[in-house]
GROMACS .gro file of C-alpha atoms in nm:
model
  150
    1MET     CA    1   6.306   9.714   8.532
    2ARG     CA    2   6.341  10.080   8.627
    3ILE     CA    3   6.219  10.387   8.447
    4SER     CA    4   6.533  10.550   8.326
    5GLY     CA    5   6.597  10.917   8.288
    6ILE     CA    6   6.761  10.833   7.958
    7THR     CA    7   6.429  10.707   7.824
    8VAL     CA    8   6.260  11.030   7.929
    9ALA     CA    9   6.542  11.233   7.773
   10VAL     CA   10   6.511  11.038   7.448
   11ALA     CA   11   6.136  11.085   7.449
   12LEU     CA   12   6.178  11.456   7.509
   13THR     CA   13   6.440  11.494   7.240
   14VAL     CA   14   6.207  11.328   6.991
   15GLY     CA   15   5.925  11.550   7.116
   16SER     CA   16   6.125  11.864   7.049
   17VAL     CA   17   6.109  11.814   6.671
   18ILE     CA   18   5.734  11.765   6.634
   19ALA     CA   19   5.484  11.984   6.448
   20ALA     CA   20   5.118  12.059   6.345
   21GLY     CA   21   4.778  12.099   6.513
   22GLY     CA   22   4.450  12.295   6.543
   23GLN     CA   23   4.218  12.353   6.841
   24ARG     CA   24   3.963  12.134   7.013
   25ALA     CA   25   3.868  12.018   7.358
   26HIS     CA   26   4.013  11.694   7.496
   27ASP     CA   27   3.832  11.452   7.724
   28ALA     CA   28   3.802  11.581   8.081
   29PRO     CA   29   4.084  11.375   8.239
   30ARG     CA   30   4.329  11.457   7.958
   31GLN     CA   31   4.225  11.824   7.964
   32ALA     CA   32   4.297  11.839   8.338
   33GLN     CA   33   4.638  11.678   8.284
   34LEU     CA   34   4.723  11.925   8.008
   35GLU     CA   35   4.618  12.215   8.228
   36GLN     CA   36   4.838  12.081   8.507
   37LEU     CA   37   5.138  12.063   8.271
   38PHE     CA   38   5.065  12.406   8.116
   39PRO     CA   39   4.875  12.623   8.368
   40ALA     CA   40   4.908  12.937   8.151
   41ALA     CA   41   4.760  12.766   7.843
   42THR     CA   42   4.437  12.896   7.696
   43ALA     CA   43   4.407  12.634   7.420
   44PHE     CA   44   4.537  12.292   7.320
   45SER     CA   45   4.561  12.142   6.973
   46PRO     CA   46   4.421  11.801   6.887
   47LYS     CA   47   4.676  11.523   6.904
   48GLY     CA   48   4.857  11.488   6.574
   49GLY     CA   49   5.193  11.468   6.404
   50ASP     CA   50   5.462  11.206   6.403
   51PRO     CA   51   5.523  11.125   6.680
   52PRO     CA   52   5.175  11.208   6.814
   53HIS     CA   53   5.169  11.520   7.033
   54ILE     CA   54   4.949  11.802   7.158
   55LYS     CA   55   5.050  12.168   7.139
   56ALA     CA   56   4.976  12.409   7.424
   57TYR     CA   57   4.902  12.774   7.345
   58SER     CA   58   4.849  13.095   7.538
   59ASP     CA   59   4.703  13.424   7.419
   60ASP     CA   60   4.966  13.691   7.352
   61PRO     CA   61   4.827  14.011   7.513
   62ASP     CA   62   5.021  14.237   7.275
   63SER     CA   63   4.925  14.081   6.943
   64GLY     CA   64   4.608  13.894   7.037
   65GLN     CA   65   4.753  13.590   6.859
   66GLN     CA   66   4.812  13.251   7.009
   67ARG     CA   67   5.167  13.184   7.126
   68LEU     CA   68   5.307  12.830   7.138
   69LEU     CA   69   5.396  12.734   7.496
   70GLY     CA   70   5.509  12.379   7.440
   71PHE     CA   71   5.423  12.018   7.365
   72ALA     CA   72   5.265  11.725   7.550
   73PHE     CA   73   5.310  11.364   7.451
   74LEU     CA   74   5.267  11.013   7.585
   75THR     CA   75   5.571  10.796   7.644
   76THR     CA   76   5.379  10.493   7.515
   77GLU     CA   77   5.359  10.657   7.172
   78LEU     CA   78   5.736  10.705   7.141
   79GLU     CA   79   6.028  10.471   7.083
   80PRO     CA   80   6.181  10.308   7.270
   81LEU     CA   81   5.873  10.183   7.455
   82GLU     CA   82   5.962  10.173   7.824
   83ARG     CA   83   5.818   9.864   7.989
   84GLY     CA   84   5.789   9.775   8.352
   85TYR     CA   85   5.748   9.429   8.499
   86ASP     CA   86   5.386   9.397   8.390
   87GLY     CA   87   5.362   9.613   8.079
   88PRO     CA   88   5.414   9.966   7.952
   89ILE     CA   89   5.424  10.260   8.192
   90GLN     CA   90   5.221  10.545   8.043
   91ILE     CA   91   5.342  10.894   8.129
   92ILE     CA   92   5.229  11.225   7.980
   93ILE     CA   93   5.516  11.469   7.949
   94GLY     CA   94   5.498  11.846   7.909
   95MET     CA   95   5.790  12.032   7.753
   96ASP     CA   96   5.824  12.402   7.672
   97THR     CA   97   5.962  12.530   7.342
   98THR     CA   98   6.315  12.553   7.483
   99GLY     CA   99   6.329  12.185   7.583
  100VAL     CA  100   6.256  12.232   7.954
  101LEU     CA  101   6.010  11.993   8.117
  102THR     CA  102   5.697  12.157   8.252
  103GLY     CA  103   5.615  11.834   8.432
  104ILE     CA  104   5.528  11.468   8.397
  105ILE     CA  105   5.218  11.280   8.507
  106VAL     CA  106   5.211  10.903   8.550
  107ILE     CA  107   4.883  10.798   8.388
  108ASP     CA  108   4.885  10.420   8.396
  109HIS     CA  109   5.109  10.137   8.512
  110ASN     CA  110   5.084   9.788   8.657
  111GLU     CA  111   5.380   9.806   8.891
  112PRO     CA  112   5.402   9.763   9.268
  113TYR     CA  113   5.275  10.043   9.485
  114GLY     CA  114   5.442  10.229   9.767
  115ASP     CA  115   5.774  10.403   9.812
  116PHE     CA  116   5.938  10.207   9.529
  117SER     CA  117   5.674  10.297   9.273
  118VAL     CA  118   5.632  10.566   9.010
  119GLU     CA  119   5.326  10.690   9.201
  120PRO     CA  120   5.475  10.904   9.482
  121PRO     CA  121   5.472  11.274   9.386
  122ALA     CA  122   5.849  11.292   9.440
  123PHE     CA  123   5.905  11.073   9.135
  124ALA     CA  124   5.734  11.317   8.897
  125GLU     CA  125   5.864  11.628   9.073
  126GLN     CA  126   6.228  11.537   9.010
  127PHE     CA  127   6.178  11.591   8.635
  128LYS     CA  128   6.005  11.931   8.653
  129ALA     CA  129   6.219  12.217   8.516
  130LYS     CA  130   6.489  11.980   8.384
  131SER     CA  131   6.622  12.052   8.039
  132ILE     CA  132   6.638  11.772   7.785
  133ARG     CA  133   7.004  11.872   7.764
  134HIS     CA  134   7.062  11.746   8.121
  135ALA     CA  135   7.242  11.415   8.155
  136PHE     CA  136   6.956  11.239   8.339
  137LYS     CA  137   7.211  11.025   8.523
  138VAL     CA  138   7.045  10.792   8.769
  139GLY     CA  139   7.182  10.854   9.116
  140ALA     CA  140   7.335  11.188   9.018
  141ASP     CA  141   7.052  11.414   8.901
  142ILE     CA  142   6.753  11.179   8.914
  143ASP     CA  143   6.660  10.901   9.153
  144ALA     CA  144   6.598  10.547   9.036
  145ILE     CA  145   6.287  10.350   9.113
  146SER     CA  146   6.407   9.999   9.169
  147ARG     CA  147   6.289   9.676   9.323
  148ALA     CA  148   6.276   9.319   9.204
  149THR     CA  149   5.984   9.399   8.973
  150MET     CA  150   6.087   9.740   8.846
   0.00000   0.00000   0.00000
């Protein structure tokens, strides 16, 4: 099975209608991932809402208030659940408030390694700065990951 851009687009579309949160620290690995997706963020909400998500905030220098930068969510907590050959592929996705991806990070998978895997940095980089309004057509604006097991 391959990870499809359509699945990411669906996940992002769902993520664009989420709400709620407060502030608290996340575990160190998750905090580092959130900071990678939102380098300008000064705070992150706890995970909450339906579907579950985390909000990223920055301090507005003019008002002193927090300004919403975007949302982060896990693909394994959204429908449809994208599965690879040997189980779900867990990706954390960052999206700004206009529906543009700030990045994706592959967290966990049980797929083959190497050039035909979701692990090479080029896989994640192809999604950065894409709008959820893009077609996500495999072979046209995103590359497929495909082998006998993916």
